[in-house]
Coordinates of C-alpha atoms and ligand atoms in Angstrom, one line a residue:
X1 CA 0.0 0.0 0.0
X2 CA 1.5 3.3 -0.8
X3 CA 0.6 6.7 0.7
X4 CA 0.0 9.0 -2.2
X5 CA 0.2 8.0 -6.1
X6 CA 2.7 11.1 -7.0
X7 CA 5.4 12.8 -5.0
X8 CA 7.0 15.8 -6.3
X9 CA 10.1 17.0 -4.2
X10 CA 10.1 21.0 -5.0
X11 CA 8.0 23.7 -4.5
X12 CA 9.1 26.6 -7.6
X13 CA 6.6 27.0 -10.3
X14 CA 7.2 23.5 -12.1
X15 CA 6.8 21.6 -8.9
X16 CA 3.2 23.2 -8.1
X17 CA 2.5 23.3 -11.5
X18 CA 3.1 19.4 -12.1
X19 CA 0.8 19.6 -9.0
X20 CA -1.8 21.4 -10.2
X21 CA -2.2 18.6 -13.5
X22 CA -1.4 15.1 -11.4
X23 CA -4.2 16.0 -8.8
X24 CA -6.6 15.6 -11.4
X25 CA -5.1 12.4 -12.0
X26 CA -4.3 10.4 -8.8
X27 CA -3.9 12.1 -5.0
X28 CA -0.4 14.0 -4.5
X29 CA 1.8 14.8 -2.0
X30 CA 4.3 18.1 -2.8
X31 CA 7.5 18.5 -0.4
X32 CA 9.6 21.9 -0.1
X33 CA 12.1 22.3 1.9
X34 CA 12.1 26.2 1.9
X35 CA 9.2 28.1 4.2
X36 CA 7.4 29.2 1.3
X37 CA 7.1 28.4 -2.1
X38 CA 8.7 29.8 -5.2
X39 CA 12.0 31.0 -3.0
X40 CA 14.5 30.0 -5.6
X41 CA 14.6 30.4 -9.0
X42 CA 10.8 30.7 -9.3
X43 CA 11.1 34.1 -7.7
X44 CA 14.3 35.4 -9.4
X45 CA 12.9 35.6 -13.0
X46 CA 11.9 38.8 -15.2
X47 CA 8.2 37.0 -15.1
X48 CA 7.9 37.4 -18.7
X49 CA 5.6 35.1 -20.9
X50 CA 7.7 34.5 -23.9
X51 CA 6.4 34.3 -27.5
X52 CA 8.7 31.3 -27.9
X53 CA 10.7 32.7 -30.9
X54 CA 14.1 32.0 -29.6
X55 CA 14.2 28.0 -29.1
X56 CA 15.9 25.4 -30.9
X57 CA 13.4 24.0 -33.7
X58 CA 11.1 20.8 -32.5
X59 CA 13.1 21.6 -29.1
X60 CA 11.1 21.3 -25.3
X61 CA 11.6 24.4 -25.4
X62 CA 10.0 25.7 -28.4
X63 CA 7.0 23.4 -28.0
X64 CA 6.7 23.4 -24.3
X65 CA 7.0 27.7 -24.3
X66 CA 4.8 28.3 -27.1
X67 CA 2.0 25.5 -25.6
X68 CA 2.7 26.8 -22.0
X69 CA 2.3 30.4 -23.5
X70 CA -1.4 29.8 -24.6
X71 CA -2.2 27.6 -21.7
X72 CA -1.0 30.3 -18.7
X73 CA -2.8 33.6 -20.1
X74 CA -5.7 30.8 -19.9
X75 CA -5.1 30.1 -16.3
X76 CA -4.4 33.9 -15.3
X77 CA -8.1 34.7 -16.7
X78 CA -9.5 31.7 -15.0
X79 CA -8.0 32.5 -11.4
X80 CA -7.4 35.7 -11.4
X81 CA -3.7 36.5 -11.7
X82 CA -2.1 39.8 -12.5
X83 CA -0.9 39.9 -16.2
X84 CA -0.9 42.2 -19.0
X85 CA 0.1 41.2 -22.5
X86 CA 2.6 44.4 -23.0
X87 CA 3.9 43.4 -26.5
X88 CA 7.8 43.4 -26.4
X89 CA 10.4 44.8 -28.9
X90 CA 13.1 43.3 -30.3
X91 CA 15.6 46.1 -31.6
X92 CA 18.5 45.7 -33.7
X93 CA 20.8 47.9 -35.1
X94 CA 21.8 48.2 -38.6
X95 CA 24.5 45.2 -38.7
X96 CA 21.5 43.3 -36.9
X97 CA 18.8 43.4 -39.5
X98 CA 19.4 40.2 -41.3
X99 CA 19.2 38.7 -38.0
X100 CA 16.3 40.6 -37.2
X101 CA 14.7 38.9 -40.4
X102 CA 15.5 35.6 -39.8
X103 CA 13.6 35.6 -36.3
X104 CA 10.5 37.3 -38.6
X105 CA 10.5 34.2 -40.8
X106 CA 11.2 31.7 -37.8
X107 CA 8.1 33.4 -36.0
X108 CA 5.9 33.2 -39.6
X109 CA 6.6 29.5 -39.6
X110 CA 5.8 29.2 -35.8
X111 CA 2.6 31.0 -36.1
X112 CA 3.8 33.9 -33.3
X113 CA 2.0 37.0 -34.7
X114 CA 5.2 39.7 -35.4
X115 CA 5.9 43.0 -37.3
X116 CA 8.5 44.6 -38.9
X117 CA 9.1 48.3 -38.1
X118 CA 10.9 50.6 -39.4
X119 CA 13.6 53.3 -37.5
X120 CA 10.8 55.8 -37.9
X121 CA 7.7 53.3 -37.2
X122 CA 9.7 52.4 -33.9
X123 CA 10.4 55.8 -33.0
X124 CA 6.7 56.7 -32.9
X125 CA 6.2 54.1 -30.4
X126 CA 9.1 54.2 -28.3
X127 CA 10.4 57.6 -28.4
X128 CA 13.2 57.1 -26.3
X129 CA 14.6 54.1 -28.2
X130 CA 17.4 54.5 -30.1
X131 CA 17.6 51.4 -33.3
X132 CA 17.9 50.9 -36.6
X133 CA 14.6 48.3 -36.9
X134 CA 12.6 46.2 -34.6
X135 CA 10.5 43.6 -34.4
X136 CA 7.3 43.6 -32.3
X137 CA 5.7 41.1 -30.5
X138 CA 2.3 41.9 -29.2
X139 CA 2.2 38.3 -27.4
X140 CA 4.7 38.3 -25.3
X141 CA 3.0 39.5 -21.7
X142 CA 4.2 40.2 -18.1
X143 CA 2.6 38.2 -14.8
X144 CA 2.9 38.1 -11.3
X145 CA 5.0 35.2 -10.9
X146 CA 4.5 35.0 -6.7
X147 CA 0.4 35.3 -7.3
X148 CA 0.4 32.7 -10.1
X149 CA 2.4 30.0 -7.6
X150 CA 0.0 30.9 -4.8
X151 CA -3.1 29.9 -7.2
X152 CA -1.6 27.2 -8.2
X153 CA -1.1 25.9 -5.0
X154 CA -4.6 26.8 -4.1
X155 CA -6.0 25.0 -7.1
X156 CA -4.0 22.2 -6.3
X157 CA -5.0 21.9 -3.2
X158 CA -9.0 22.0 -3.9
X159 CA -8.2 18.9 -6.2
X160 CA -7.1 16.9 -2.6
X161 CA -3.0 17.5 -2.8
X162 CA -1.4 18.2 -0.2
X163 CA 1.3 20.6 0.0
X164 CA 3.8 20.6 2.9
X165 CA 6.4 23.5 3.3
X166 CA 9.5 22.8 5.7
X167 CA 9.7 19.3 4.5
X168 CA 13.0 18.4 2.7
X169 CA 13.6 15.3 0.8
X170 CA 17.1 13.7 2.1
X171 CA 16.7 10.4 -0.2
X172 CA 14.4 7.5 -1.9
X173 CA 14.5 3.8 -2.1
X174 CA 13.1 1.5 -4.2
X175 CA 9.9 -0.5 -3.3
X176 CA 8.5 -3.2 -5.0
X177 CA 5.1 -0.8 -5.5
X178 CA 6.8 2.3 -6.1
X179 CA 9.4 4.3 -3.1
X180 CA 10.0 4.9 0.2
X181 CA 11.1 8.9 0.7
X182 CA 12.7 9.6 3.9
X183 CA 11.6 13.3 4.9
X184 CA 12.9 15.8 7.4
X185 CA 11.0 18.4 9.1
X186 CA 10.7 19.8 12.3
X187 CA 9.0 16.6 13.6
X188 CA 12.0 14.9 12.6
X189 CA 12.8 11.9 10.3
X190 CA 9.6 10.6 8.2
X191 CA 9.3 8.1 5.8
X192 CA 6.1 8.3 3.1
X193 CA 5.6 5.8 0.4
X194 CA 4.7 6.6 -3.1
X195 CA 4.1 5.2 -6.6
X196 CA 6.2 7.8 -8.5
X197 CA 8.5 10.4 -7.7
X198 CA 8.7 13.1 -9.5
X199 CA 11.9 15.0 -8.7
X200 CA 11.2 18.6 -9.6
X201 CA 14.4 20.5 -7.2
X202 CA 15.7 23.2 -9.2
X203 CA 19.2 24.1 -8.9
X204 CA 18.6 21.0 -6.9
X205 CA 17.9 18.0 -8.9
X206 CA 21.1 16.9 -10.4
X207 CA 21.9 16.5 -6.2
X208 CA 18.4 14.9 -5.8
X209 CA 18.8 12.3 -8.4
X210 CA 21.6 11.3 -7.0
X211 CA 20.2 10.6 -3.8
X212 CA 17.4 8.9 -5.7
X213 CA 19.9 6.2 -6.8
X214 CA 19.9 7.9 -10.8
X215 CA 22.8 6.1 -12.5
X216 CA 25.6 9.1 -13.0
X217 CA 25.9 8.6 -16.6
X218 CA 22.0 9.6 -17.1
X219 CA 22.6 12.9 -15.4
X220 CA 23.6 16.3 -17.0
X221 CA 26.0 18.2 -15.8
X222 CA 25.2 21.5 -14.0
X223 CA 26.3 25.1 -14.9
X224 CA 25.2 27.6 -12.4
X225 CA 24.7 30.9 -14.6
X226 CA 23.6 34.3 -12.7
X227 CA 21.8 36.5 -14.2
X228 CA 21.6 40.3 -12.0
X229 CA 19.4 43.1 -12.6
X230 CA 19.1 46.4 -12.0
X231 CA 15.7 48.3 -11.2
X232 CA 16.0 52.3 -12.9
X233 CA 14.6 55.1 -10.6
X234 CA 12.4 57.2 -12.2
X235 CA 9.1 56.8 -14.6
X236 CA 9.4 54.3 -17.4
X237 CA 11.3 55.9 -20.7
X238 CA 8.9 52.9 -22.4
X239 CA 5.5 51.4 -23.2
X240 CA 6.9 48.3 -24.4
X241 CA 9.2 44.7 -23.0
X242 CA 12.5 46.1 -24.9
X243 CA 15.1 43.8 -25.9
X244 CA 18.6 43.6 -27.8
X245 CA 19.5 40.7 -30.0
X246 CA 19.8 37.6 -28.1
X247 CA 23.7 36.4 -27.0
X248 CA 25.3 34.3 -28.8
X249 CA 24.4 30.4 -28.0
X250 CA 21.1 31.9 -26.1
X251 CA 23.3 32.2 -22.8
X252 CA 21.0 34.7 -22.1
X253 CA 18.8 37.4 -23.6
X254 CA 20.6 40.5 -23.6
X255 CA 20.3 42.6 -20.9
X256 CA 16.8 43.7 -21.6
X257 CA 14.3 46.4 -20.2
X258 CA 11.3 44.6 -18.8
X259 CA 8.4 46.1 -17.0
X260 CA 6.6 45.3 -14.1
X261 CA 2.7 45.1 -12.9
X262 CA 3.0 48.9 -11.5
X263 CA 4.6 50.0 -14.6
X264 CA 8.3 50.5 -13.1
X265 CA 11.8 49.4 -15.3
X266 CA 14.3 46.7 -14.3
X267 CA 16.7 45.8 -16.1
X268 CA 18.4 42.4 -16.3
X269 CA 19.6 39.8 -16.6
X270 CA 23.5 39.3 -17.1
X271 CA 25.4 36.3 -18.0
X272 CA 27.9 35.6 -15.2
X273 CA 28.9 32.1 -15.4
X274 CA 29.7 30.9 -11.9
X275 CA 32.8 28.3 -11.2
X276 CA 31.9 24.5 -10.5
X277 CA 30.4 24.0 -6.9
X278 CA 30.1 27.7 -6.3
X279 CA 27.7 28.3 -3.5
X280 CA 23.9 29.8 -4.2
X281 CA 25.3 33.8 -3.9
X282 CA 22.8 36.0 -5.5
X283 CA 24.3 39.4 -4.2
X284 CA 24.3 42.3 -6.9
X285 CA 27.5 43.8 -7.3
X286 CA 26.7 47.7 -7.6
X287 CA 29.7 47.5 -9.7
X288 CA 28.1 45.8 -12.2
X289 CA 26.3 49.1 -13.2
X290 CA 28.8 50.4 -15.6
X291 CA 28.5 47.3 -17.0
X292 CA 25.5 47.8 -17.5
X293 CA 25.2 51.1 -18.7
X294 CA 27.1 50.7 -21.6
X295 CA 25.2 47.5 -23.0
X296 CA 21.3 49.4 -21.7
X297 CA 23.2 52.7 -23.8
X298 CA 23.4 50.9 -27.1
X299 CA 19.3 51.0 -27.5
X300 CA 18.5 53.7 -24.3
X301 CA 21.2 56.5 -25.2
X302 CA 19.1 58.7 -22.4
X303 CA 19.7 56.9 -19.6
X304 CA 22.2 58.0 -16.8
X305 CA 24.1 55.5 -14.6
X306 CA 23.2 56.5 -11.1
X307 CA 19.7 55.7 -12.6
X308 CA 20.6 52.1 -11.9
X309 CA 20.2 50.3 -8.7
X310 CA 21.3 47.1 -7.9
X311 CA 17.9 45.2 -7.3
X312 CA 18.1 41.2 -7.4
X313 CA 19.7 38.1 -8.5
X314 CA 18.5 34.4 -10.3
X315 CA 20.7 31.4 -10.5
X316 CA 20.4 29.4 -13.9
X317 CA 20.4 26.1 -13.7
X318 CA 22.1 25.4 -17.2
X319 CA 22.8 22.2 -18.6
X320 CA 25.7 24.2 -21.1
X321 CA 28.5 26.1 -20.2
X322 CA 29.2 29.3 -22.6
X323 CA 31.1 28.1 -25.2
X324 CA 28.5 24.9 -26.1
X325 CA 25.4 24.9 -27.6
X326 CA 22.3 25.9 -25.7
X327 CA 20.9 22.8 -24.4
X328 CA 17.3 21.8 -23.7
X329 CA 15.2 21.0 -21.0
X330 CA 15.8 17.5 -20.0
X331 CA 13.3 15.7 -18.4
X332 CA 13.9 11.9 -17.9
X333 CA 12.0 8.9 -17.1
X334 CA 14.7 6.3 -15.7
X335 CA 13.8 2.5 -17.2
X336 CA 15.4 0.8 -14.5
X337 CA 13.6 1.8 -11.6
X338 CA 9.9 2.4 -10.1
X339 CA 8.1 5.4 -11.6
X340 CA 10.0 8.8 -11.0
X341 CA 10.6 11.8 -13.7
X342 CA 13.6 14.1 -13.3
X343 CA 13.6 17.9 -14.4
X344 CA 17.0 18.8 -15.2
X345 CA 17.9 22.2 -16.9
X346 CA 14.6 23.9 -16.2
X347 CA 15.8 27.3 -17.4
X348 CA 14.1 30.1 -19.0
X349 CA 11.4 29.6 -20.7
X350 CA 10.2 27.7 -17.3
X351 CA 7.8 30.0 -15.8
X352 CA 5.8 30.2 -19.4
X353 CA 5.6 26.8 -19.9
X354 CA 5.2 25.5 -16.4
X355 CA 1.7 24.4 -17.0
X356 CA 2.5 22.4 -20.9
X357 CA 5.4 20.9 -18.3
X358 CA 2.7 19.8 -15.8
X359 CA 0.7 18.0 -18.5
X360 CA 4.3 16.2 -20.2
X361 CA 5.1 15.3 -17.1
X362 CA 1.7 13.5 -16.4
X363 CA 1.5 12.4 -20.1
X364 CA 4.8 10.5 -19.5
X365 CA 4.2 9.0 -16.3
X366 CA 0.6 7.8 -17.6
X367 CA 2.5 6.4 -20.5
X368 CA 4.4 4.4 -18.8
X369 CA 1.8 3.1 -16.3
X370 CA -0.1 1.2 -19.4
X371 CA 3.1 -0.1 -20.6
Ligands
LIG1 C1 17.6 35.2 -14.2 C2 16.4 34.4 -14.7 C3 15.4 35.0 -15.5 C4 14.3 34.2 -16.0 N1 13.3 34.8 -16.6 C5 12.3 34.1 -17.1 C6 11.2 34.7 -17.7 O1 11.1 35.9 -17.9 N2 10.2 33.9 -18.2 C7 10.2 32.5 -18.1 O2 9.3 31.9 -18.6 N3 11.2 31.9 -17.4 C8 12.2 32.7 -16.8 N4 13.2 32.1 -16.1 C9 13.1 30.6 -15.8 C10 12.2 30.3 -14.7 O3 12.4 31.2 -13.6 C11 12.5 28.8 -14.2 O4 12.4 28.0 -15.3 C12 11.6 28.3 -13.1 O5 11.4 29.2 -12.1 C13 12.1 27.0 -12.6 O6 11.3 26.5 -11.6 P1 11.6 25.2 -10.8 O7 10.4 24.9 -10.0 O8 12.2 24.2 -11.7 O9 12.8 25.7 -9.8 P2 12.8 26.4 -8.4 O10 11.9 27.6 -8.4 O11 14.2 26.6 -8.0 O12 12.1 25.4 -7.4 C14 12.8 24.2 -7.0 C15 12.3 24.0 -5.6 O13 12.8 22.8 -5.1 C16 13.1 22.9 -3.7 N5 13.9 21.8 -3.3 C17 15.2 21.5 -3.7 N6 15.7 20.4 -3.1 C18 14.7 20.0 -2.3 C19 14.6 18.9 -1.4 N7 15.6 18.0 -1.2 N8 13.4 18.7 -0.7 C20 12.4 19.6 -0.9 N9 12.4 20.6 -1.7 C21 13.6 20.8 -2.4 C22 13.7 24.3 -3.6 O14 13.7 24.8 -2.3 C23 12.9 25.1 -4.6 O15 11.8 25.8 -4.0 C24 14.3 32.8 -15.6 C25 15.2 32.2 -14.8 C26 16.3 33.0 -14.3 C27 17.3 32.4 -13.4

């Protein structure tokens, strides 16, 4: 006899979003370690909806982001969530344009509704923009990551899971109907048994599957990658999401200009590429501003330095370092053992496509049950 059909070992959006779609499916126990959900990564994001433009073709990515995309302005209708679909521009200067195109005609064959504009076009919408071209996206939207998690977890929980905070997974063994999880809160050392496992730790899993007996040779390495930002005092210079050219290899976006739900700039995030084993250190370095400056000047020739003030920090958890190609998400059903999925590499685009992540998830593990 097992305790609960699914146990999910995190908390962040993709934990409580594969919640939200196996309650409907079986009872479900979620474990966090942390005293509140969403602590990590989950709140450490720019909380943008992306269009999906950016992903490799046929990629989890691509298919999860632009499914999850649809899917979560669904859900913020539904429950009630703060969002707003801003639009976002992509701006380029001159030696850019050919890029420029070639994410036009990736979008066309997508089906992600963009348009071409023109230095003057752009100019009449963003006055204080300074590019060649752009492209814009009206469907790419802002959300209020912390208020999305708590619905979740409230949806979740009307469908009969239970959610437990203070609760951290130390390890798993194998049952013959499923696993014994040895938890530790502040009642001590409990063991709960399950069907399936589903390990959904963050920054946290490579560590968790591990400890959940995951051969080593089946599990990615880790690159921690910080991203900072910086929040600008004074009223927004802009209407619109505004964003360079990606990086090369999609380490990161650019450092881009992204709004919030009360209309105030940040802008963010950086690439900084921490060394193996590095502890979770998500300080800003005020530093960093010049930095800054000089890559936010390129498209926002207005704006001053001491505008910028060192705000926050999010830890990547990438699965490349910066001189491979971007990877993936990986998420991985071992053959050799009861039930259990692993989310490795659950980067941006994670927050759009928590929900299409939820129902994969639960696709796969229902999969395998009628095998
Ligand atoms: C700088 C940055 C910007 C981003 N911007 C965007 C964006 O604009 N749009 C977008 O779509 N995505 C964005 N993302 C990606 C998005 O934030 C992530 O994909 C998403 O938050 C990952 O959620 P998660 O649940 O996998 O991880 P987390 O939020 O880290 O959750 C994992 C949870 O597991 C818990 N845990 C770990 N180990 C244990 C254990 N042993 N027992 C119990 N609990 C445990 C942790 O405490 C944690 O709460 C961004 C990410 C970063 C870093």
């Amino acid at each position: 006899m097992t305790d609960f059909d699914y146990c999910i070992i995190g908390g962040g959006v993709i934990g409580l979003a594969c919640a939200y779609e196996l309650s409907q499916h079986g009872s479900v126990l979620l474990l966090e370690k942390n005293a509140h959900f969403g602590a990590e990564t989950s709140s450490r994001n720019s909380e943008v909806i992306h269009a999906g433009l950016y992903y490799t073709p046929g990629s989890l990515k691509e298919r999860l982001c632009i499914s999850g995309k649809q899917r979560l302005y669904q859900f913020c209708q539904e429950f009630d969530v703060p969002h707003q679909a801003t639009g976002k521009l992509i701006v380029a200067a001159e030696s850019g344009t050919e890029e420029l195109q070639r994410l036009l005609n990736k979008g066309q064959r997508l089906g992600i509704p963009l348009q071409w504009l023109d230095q003057q076009q752009l100019r009449n919408i963003e006055p204080e923009v300074s590019a060649y071209a752009a492209l814009f996206s009206p469907g790419t939207g802002i959300i209020d990551s912390h208020c999305y998690m708590e619905r979740l977890a409230q949806q979740a929980e009307q469908r009969g899971a239970l959610l437990l905070k203070h609760s951290q997974v130390l390890s798993a063994s194998e049952r013959d109907d499923g696993w014994q999880v040895a938890v530790s809160s502040a009642d001590g050392t409990t063991h709960i048994h399950c069907s399936a496992l589903i390990n959904a730790a963050g920054l946290q899993a490579q560590t968790m599957a591990r400890a959940l007996g995951v051969e080593e040779n089946q599990i990615p390495d880790l690159h921690l990658c910080r991203g900072h930002y910086f929040s600008y005092q004074g009223k927004s210079p802009f209407r619109h999401l505004i964003y360079p050219l990606p990086e090369k290899n999609l380490a990161g976006l650019g450092i881009h200009a992204t709004l919030d739900l009360g209309g105030q700039v940040r802008f963010g995030p950086d690439t900084d590429y921490l060394p193996a084993a590095s502890t979770l250190d998500y300080r800003v370095d005020p530093a960093l501003a010049a930095v800054f400056a000089s890559a936010i000047k390129r498209y926002f020739p207005g704006l001053k330095t001491q505008q910028l003030q060192p705000d926050y920090a999010g830890i990547r958890p990438k699965l490349h370092t910066k001189h491979e190609t971007a990877a993936d998400f990986i998420i991985h059903r071992p053959s050799d053992s009861p039930p259990a999925v692993h989310l490795f590499g659950m980067e941006s685009p994670g927050l759009t496509a928590s929900l299409a992540v939820g129902t994969f998830v639960t696709e796969m593990l229902q999969k395998k049950a009628q095998e």
